[in-house]
Coordinates of C-alpha atoms and ligand atoms in Angstrom, one line a residue:
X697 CA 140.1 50.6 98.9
X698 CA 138.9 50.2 95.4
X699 CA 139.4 47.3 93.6
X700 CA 139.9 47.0 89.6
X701 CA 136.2 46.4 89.4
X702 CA 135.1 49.1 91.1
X703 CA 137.3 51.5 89.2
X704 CA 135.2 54.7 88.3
X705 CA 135.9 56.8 85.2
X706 CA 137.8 54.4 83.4
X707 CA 137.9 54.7 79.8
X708 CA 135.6 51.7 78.3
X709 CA 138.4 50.1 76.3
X710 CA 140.1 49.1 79.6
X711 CA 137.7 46.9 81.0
X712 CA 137.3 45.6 77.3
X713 CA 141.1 45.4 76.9
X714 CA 141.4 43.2 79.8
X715 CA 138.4 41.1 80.0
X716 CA 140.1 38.8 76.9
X717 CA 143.4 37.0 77.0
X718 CA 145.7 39.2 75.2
X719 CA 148.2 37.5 72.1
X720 CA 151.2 38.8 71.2
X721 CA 152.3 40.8 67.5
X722 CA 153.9 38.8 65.0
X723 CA 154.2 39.9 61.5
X724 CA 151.5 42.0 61.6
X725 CA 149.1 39.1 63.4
X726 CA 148.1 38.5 66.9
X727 CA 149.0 35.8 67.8
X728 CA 149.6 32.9 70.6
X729 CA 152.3 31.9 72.2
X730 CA 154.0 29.1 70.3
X731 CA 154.2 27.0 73.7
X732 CA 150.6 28.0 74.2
X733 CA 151.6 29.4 77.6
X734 CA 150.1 32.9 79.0
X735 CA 151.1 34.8 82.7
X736 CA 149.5 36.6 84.8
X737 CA 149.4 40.4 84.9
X738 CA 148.6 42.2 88.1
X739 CA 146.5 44.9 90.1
X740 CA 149.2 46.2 92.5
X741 CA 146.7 47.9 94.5
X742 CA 144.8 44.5 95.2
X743 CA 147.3 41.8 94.4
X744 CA 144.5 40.0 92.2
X745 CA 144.9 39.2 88.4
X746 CA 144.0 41.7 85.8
X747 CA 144.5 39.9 82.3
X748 CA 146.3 37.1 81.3
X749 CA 149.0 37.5 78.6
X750 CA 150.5 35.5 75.8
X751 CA 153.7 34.2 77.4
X752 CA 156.6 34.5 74.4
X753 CA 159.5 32.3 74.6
X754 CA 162.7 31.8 72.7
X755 CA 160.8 29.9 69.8
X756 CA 158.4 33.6 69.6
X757 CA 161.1 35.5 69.6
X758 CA 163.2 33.9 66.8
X759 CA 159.2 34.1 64.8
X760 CA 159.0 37.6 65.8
X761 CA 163.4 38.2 64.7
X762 CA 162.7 36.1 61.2
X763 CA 159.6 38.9 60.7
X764 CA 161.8 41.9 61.6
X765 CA 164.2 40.8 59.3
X766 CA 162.1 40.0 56.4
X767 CA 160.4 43.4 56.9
X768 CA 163.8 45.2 57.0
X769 CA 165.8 43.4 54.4
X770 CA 162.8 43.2 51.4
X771 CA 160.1 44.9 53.1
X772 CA 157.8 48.1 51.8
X773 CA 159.7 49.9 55.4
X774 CA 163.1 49.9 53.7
X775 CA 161.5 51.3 50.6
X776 CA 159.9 53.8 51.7
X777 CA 160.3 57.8 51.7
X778 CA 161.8 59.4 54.9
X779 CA 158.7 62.0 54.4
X780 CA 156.3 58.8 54.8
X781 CA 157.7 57.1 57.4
X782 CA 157.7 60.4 59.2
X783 CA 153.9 60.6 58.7
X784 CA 153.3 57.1 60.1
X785 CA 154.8 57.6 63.2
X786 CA 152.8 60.8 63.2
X787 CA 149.8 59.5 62.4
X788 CA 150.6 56.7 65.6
X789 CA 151.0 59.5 67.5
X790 CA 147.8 61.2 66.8
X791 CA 146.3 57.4 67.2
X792 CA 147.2 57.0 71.0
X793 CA 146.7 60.7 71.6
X794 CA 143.0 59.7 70.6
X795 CA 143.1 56.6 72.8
X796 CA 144.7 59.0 75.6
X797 CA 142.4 57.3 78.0
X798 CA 142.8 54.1 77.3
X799 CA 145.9 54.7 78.0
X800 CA 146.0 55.9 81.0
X801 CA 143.7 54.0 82.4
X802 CA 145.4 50.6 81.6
X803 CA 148.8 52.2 82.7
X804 CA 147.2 52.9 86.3
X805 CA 145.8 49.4 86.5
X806 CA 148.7 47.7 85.5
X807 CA 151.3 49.6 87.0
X808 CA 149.3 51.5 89.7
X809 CA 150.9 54.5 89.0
X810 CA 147.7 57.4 89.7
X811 CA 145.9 57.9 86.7
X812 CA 146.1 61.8 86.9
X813 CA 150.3 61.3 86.3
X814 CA 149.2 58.8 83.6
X815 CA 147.5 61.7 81.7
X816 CA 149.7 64.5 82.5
X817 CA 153.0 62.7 82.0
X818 CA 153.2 59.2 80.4
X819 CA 150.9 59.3 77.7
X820 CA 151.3 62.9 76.6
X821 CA 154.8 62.4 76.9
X822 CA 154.8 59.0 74.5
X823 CA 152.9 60.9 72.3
X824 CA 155.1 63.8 72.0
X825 CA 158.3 61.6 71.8
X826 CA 156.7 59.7 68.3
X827 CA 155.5 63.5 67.1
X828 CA 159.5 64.5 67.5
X829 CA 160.8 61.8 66.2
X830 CA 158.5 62.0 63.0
X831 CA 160.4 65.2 62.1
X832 CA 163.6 63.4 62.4
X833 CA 162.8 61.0 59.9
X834 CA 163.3 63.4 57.2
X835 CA 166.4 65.0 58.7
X836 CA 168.8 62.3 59.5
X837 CA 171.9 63.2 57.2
X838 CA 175.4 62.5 56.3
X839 CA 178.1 65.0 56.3
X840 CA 181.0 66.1 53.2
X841 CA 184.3 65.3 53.9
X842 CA 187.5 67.0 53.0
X843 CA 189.9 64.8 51.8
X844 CA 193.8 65.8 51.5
X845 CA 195.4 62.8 50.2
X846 CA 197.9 64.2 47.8
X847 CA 197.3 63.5 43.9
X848 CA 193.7 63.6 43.2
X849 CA 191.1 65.0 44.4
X850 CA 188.3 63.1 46.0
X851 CA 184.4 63.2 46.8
X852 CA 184.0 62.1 50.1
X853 CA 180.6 61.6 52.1
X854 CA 179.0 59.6 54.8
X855 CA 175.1 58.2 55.1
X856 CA 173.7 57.5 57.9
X857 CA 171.7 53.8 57.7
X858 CA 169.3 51.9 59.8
X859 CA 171.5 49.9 62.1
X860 CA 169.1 46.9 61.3
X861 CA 166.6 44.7 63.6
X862 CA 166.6 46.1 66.9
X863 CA 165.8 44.3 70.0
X864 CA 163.9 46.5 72.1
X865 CA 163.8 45.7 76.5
X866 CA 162.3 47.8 78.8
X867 CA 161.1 48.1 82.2
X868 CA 158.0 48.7 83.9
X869 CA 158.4 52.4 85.9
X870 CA 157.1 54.0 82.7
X871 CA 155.9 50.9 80.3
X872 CA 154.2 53.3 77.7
X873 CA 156.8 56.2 78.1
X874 CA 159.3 54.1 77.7
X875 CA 157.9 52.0 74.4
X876 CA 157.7 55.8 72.6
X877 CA 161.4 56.4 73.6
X878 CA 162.7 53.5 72.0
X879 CA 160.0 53.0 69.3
X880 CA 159.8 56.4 68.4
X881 CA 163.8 57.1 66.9
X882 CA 163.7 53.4 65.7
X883 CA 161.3 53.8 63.3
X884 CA 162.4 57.4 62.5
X885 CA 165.4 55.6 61.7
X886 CA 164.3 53.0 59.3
X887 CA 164.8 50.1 61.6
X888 CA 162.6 47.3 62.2
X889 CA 162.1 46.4 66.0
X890 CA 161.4 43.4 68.2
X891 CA 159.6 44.9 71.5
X892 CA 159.5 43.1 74.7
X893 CA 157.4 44.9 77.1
X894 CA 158.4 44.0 81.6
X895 CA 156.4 41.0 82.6
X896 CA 154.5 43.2 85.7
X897 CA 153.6 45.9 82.8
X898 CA 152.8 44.7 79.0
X899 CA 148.8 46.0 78.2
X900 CA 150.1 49.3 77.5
X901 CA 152.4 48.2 74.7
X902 CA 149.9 45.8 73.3
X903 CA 147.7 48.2 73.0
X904 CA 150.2 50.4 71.2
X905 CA 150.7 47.4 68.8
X906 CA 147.2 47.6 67.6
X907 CA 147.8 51.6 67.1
X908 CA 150.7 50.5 65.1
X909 CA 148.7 48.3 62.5
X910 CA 145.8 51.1 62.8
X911 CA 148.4 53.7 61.4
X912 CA 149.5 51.5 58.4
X913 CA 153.0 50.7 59.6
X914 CA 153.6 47.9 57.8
X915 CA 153.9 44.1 59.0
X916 CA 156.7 43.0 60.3
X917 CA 158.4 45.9 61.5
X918 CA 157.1 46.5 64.9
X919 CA 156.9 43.3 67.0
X920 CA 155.5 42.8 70.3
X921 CA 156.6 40.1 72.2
X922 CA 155.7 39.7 76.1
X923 CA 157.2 37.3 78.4
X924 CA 159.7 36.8 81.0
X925 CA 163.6 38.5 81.0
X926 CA 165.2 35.3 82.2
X927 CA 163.4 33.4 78.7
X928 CA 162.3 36.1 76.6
X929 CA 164.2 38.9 77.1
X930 CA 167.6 36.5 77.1
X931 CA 166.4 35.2 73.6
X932 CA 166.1 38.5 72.3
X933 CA 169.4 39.8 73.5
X934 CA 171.4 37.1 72.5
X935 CA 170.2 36.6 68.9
X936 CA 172.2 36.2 65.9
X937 CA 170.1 37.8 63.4
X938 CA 169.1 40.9 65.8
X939 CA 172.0 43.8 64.9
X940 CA 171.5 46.0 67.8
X941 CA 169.5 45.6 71.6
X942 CA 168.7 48.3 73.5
X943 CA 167.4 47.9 77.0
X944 CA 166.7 49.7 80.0
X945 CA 166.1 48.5 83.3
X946 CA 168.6 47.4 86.5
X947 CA 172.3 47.6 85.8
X948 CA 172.5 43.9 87.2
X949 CA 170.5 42.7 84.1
X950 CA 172.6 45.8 81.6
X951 CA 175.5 43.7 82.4
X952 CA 173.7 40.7 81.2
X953 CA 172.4 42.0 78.3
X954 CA 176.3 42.6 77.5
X955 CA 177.4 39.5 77.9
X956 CA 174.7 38.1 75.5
X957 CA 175.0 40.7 73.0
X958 CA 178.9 39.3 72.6
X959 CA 178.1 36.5 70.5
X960 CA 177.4 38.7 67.2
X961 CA 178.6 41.5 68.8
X962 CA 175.6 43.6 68.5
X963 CA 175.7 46.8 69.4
X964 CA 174.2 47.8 72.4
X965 CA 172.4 51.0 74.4
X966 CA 171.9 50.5 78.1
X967 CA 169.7 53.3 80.1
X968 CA 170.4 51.8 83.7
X969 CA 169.7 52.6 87.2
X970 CA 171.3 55.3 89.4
X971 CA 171.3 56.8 92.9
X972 CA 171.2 60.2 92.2
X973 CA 172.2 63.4 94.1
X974 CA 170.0 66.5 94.9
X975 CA 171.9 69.0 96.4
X976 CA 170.5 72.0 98.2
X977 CA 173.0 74.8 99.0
X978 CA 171.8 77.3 102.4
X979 CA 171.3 80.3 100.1
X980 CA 169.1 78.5 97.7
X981 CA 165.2 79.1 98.5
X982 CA 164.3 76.9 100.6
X983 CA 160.5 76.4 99.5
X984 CA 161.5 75.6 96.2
X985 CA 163.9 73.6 97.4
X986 CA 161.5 71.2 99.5
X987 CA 159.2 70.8 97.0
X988 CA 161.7 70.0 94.4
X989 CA 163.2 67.6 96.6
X990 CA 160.0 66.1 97.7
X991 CA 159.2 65.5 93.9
X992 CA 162.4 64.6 93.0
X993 CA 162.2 61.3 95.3
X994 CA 158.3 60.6 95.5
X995 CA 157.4 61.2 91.7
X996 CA 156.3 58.0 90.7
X997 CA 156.6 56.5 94.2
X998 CA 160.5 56.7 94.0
X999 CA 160.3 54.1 90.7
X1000 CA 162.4 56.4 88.5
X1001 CA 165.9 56.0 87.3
X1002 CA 166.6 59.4 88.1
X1003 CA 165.4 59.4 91.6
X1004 CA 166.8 61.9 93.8
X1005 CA 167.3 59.1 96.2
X1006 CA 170.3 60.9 97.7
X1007 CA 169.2 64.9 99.2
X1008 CA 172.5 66.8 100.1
X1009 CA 172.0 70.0 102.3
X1010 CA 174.4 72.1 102.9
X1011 CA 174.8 72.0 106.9
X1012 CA 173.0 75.1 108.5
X1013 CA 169.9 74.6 105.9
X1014 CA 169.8 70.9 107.1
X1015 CA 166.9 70.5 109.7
X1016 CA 164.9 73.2 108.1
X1017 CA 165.0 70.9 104.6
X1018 CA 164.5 67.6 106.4
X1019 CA 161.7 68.7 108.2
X1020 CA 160.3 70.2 105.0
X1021 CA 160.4 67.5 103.2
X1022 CA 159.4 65.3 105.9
X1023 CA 156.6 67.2 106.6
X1024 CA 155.6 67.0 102.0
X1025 CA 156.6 62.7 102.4
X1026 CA 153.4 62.6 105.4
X1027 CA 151.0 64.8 103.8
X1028 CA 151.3 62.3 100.6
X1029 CA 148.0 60.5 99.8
X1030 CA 148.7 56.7 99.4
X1031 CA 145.9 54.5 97.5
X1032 CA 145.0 52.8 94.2
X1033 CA 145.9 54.5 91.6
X1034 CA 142.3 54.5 90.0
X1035 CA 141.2 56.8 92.8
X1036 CA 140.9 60.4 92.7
X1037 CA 142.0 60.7 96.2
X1038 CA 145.1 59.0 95.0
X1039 CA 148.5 60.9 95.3
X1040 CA 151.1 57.6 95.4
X1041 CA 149.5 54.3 94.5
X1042 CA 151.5 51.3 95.5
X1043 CA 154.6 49.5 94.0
X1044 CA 154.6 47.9 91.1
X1045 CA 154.8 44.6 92.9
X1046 CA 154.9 42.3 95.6
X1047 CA 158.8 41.2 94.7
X1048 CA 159.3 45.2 94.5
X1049 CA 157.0 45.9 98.0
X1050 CA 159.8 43.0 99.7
X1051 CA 162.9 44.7 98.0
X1052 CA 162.1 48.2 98.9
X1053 CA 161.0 47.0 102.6
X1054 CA 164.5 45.0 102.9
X1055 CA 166.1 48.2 102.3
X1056 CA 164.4 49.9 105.0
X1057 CA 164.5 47.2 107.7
X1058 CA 168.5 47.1 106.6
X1059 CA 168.5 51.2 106.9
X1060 CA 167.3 51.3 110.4
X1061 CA 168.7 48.7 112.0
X1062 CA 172.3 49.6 110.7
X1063 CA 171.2 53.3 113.1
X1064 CA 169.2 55.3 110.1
X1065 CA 165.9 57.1 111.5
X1066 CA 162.6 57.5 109.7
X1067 CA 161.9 60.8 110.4
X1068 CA 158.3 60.2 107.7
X1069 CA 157.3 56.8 107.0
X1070 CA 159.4 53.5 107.7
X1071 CA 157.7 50.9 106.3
X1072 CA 154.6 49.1 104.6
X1073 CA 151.2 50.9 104.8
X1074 CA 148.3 48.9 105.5
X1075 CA 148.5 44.7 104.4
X1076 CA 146.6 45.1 100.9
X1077 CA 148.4 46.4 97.9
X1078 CA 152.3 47.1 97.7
X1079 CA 152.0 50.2 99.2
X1080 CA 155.3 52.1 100.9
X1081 CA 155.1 54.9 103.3
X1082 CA 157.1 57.9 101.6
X1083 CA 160.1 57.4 103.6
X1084 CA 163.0 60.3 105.0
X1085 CA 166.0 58.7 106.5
X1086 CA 168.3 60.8 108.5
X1087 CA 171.2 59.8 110.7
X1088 CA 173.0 58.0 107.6
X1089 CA 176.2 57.9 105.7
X1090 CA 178.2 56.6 102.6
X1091 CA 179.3 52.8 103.9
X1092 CA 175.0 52.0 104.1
X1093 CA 173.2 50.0 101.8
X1094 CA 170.1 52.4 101.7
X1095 CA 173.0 55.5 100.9
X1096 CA 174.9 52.9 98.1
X1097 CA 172.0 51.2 96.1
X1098 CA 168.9 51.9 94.3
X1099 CA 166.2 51.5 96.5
X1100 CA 163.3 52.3 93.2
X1101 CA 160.7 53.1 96.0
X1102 CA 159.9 56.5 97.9
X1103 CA 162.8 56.8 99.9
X1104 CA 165.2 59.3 100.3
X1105 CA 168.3 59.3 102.6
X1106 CA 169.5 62.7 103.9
X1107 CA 173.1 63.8 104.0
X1108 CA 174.4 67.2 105.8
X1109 CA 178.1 68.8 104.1
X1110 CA 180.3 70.9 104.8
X1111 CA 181.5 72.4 101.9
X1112 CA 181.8 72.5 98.3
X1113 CA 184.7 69.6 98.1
X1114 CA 183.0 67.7 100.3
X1115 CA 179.7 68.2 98.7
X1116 CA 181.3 66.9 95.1
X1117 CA 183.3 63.6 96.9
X1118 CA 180.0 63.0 98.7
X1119 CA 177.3 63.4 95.7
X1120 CA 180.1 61.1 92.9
X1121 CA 181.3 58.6 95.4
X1122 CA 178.8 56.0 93.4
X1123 CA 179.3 53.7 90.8
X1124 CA 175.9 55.4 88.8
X1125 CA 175.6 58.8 87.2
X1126 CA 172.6 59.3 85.9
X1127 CA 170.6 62.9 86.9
X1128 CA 171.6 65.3 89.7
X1129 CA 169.8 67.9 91.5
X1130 CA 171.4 71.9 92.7
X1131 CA 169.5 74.3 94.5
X1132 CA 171.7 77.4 95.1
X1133 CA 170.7 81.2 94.3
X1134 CA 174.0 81.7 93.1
X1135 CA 174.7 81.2 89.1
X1136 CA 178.2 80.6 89.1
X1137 CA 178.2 77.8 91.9
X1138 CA 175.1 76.6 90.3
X1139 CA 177.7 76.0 87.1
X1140 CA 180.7 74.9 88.9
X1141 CA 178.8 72.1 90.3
X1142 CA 176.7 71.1 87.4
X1143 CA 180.2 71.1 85.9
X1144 CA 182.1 69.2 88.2
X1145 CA 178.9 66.1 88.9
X1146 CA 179.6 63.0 86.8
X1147 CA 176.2 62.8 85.6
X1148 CA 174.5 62.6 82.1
X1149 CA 172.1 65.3 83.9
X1150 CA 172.2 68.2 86.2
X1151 CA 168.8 70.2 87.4
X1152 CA 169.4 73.0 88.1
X1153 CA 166.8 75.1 90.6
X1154 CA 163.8 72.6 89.0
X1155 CA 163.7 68.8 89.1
X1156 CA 162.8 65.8 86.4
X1157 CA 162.4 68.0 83.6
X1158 CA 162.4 66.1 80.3
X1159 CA 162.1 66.6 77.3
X1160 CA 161.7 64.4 73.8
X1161 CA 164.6 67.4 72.4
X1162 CA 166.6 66.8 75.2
X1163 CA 168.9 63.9 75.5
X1164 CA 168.8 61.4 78.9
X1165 CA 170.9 58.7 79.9
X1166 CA 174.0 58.0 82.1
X1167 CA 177.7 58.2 83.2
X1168 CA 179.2 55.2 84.8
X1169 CA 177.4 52.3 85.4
X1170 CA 174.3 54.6 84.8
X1171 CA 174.8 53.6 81.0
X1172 CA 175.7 53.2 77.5
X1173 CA 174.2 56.4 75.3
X1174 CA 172.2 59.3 75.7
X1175 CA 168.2 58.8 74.0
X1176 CA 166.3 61.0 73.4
X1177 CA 167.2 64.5 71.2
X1178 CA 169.1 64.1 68.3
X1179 CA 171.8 62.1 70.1
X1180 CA 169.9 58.6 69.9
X1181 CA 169.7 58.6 66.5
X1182 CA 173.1 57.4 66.5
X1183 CA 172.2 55.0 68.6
X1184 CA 170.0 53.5 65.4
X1185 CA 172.2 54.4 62.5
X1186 CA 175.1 53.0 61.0
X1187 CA 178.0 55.4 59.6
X1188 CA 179.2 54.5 56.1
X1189 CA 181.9 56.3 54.6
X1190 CA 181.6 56.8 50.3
X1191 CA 185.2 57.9 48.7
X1192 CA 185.4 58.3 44.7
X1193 CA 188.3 60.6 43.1
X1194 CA 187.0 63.0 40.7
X1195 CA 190.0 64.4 39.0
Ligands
LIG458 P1 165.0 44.3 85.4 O1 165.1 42.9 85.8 O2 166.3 45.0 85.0 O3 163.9 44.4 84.2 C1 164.0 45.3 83.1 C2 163.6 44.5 81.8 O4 164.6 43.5 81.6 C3 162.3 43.8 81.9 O5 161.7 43.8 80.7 C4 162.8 42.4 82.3 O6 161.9 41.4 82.0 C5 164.0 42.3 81.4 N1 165.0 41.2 81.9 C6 165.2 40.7 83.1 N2 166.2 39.8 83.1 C7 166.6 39.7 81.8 C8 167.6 38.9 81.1 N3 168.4 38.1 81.8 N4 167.8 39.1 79.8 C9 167.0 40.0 79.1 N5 166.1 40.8 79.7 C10 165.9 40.6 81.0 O7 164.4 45.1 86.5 P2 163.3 44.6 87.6 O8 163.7 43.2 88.1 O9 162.0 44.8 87.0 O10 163.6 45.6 88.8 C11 164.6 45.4 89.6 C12 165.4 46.7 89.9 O11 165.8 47.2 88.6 C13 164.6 47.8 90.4 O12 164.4 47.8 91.8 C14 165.4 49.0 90.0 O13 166.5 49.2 90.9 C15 165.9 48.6 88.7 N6 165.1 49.2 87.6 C16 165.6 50.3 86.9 C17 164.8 50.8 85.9 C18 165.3 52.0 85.1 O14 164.5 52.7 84.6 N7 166.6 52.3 85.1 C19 163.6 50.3 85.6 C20 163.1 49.2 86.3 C21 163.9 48.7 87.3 P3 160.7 40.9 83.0 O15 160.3 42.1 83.8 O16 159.7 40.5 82.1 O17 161.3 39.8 83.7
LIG459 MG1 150.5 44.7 86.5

């Protein structure tokens, strides 16, 4: 296996970007970490060290809060033209599309996601998230109201506002994606934001940071602070001067981030984890079927929120799908990410490698059977065999939880009641999957699936226009589209009588 080192085709600003200990953004500086502390980031294919980064604490963030808020309350940002903040976030998104590379490269080191889905779907898709949310900018508008209070007659209209000083968590499945998803309508908004990138994933969003000051955003309103969740991330949430925290990651640490918000009561926007169903019906084609399956669950080695981590056939179509996807799961390249070989690389970590291994060990000795994969591949790396479990049901862990790696379990039913109890009888709702040649079913079931998505005949299809997030404990708001602009805006209602 290649090691970092001997990485080939890497974009030179990689090995540049990690050769130096990296600082954090405050207030338009780079600096240290006030405790003078840095951590470790990692090569998951090798285990070793890539950089060491800046290690924020409490007394960063509340530097990094005090800049936010400077920069929102009497800052050029609040002062400034829709039409120009619109152009900055433009001109950022032009920045990291020239830096494309970069990108990737550092997102396939870090993470060790393979650097041809680094090009095709996380940086093209970050860059076309701040691109859409430019045009919002200039589009974010209040309504008239009718008034019928007897007497006078009124003028009534709301504004939308900034919400404020956003605290901005995410996790490490898609760390540049997932920057642009929150960045992106923040600063369309007219917010100022305090970013704190996951602890096994920050270069990417450091990197961003010096796109930021490169585009002329000014200082203060984007903040990047790396560090731990338990220290950091806790700081950040439960701050009193911070009017809104949005976070995505585990619904373990979304119910956290609840609790801390409480103290000001700052809003909050959760985009949590989820066990999602993909359902093939026996008249659906069956190809398609398999190989939407089979992307559904290993995309991203299974690290996805929206895994399809449950697959549903419909009885009669059940072998012929399990073997089908079986047969996808062991033709699956594993190795570093870097490689060219490379179809999976390995798990983000070694804390991830044990959690999704538990799982397994858990699956088959409670009677499931790895009909592909089963376990660890080779003793370098954090690399998981893409995994089919058959011979499962409802009352097991692996059916219950989120695994987050390339496992799917796989369920026969009977009928369409049985399908619906089956594919809702979770506490998540986040995306679904239907595979059926008939339309109407197709919309009965998208219809009757409690989940803030349903594919239909395709599988992970996103879209900056189109908005994501969950039911249940999937959530709290949908981002992307339109829709998370509320998510950053305040509603204020203006009333005057005119006559
Ligand atoms: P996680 O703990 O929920 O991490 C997500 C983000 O929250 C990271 O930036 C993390 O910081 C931060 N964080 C952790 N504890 C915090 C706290 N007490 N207060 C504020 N922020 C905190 O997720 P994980 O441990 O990386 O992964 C565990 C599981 O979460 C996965 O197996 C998967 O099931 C789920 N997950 C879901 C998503 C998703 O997209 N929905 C993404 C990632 C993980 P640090 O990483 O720096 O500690
Ligand atoms: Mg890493």
């Amino acid at each position: 296996m290649a090691t970092a080192t001997q990485a080939v085709r890497l974009d030179e600003k990689v090995t540049q970007f990690v050769s130096k200990p990296r600082k954090m953004l405050i207030n338009g500086k780079w600096v240290e970490s006030a405790s003078g502390k840095t951590f470790p980031s990692y090569n998951p294919a090798t285990g070793e060290i890539l950089a060491h980064v800046a290690e924020g604490d409490r007394e960063d963030i509340n530097r990094a809060v005090a800049a936010a808020r400077a920069a929102f309350d009497s800052g050029p940002w609040s002062k400034m033209t829709p039409s120009e903040r619109g152009r900055l976030i433009w001109k950022l998104a032009d920045l990291i599309e020239k830096h494309s590379e970069a990108f990737a490269g550092l997102e396939s080191l870090d993470n060790g996601k393979p650097l041809a889905i680094a090009r095709v779907a996380d940086v093209p898709g970050a860059v076309d998230m701040f691109r859409y949310m430019a045009g919002w900018a200039t589009k974010i508008e209040g309504n008239t109201i009718p008034i019928s209070m007897p007497g006078s007659k009124f003028l009534a209209y709301t504004l939308r506002e900034p919400v404020g000083v956003v605290g901005q968590i995410i996790p490490w499945n898609f760390p540049l994606l997932m920057a642009s998803w929150k960045l992106g309508p923040a600063l369309a908004a007219g917010c100022t934001v305090v970013l704190k990138p996951a602890e096994q994933t920050p270069l990417s969003a450091l990197l961003l940071g010096e796109l930021v000051q490169e585009a002329g955003i000014p200082d203060g309103v984007v903040n990047i602070v790396p560090g731990y969740g338990e220290t950091a991330g806790a700081a950040l949430a439960s701050h009193p001067d911070v009017d809104k925290i949005a976070f995505t990651g585990s619904t373990e640490v979304g119910k956290l981030i609840v609790q801390a918000a409480a103290g000001n009561l700052k809003k909050v926007s959760l985009e949590l984890g989820g066990k999602s169903p993909n359902v093939v019906f026996q008249d659906a084609d069956l190809n398609a079927s398999i190989a939407g399956a089979s992307l559904g669950i290993f995309f991203n080695h299974g690290q996805c929120c929206c895994a399809g981590s449950r697959l549903y056939v419909e009885e009669k179509a059940f072998d012929e799908v399990v073997e089908g996807v079986a047969a996808e799961a062991s033709k699956i390249r594993l190795g570093p990410g870097v490689e060219p070989t490379t179809d999976m690389g390995p798990l983000v970590s070694e804390e991830q490698l044990n959690r999704v291994c538990g799982y397994l060990e858990s699956g088959l000795a409670e009677g499931a059977k790895a009909v592909a994969g089963g376990g660890r591949h080779g003793d370098k790396g954090y690399f998981v065999k893409p995994t089919v479990l058959v011979n499962t049901h409802e009352k097991m862990k692996v059916v219950r939880e989120e695994i987050f790696g390339p496992v799917v379990t796989a369920i026969p039913f009977r009928d369409l009641d049985d399908l619906v109890s089956k594919a809702n009888g979770t506490v998540y709702g986040l995306a679904s999957g239907v595979w059926t040649r008939d339309i109407a079913k197709a919309h009965h079931v998208a219809s009757r699936l409690r989940a803030g998505t349903v594919w239909i005949n395709c599988y992970n299809v996103f879209d900056s226009a189109l908005p994501f997030g969950g039911y249940k404990q999937s959530g709290w708001g949908r981002e992307m589209g339109h829709e998370v602009l509320e998510l950053y805006t305040e509603v204020k209602s203006v009333c005057l009588p005119i006559s």
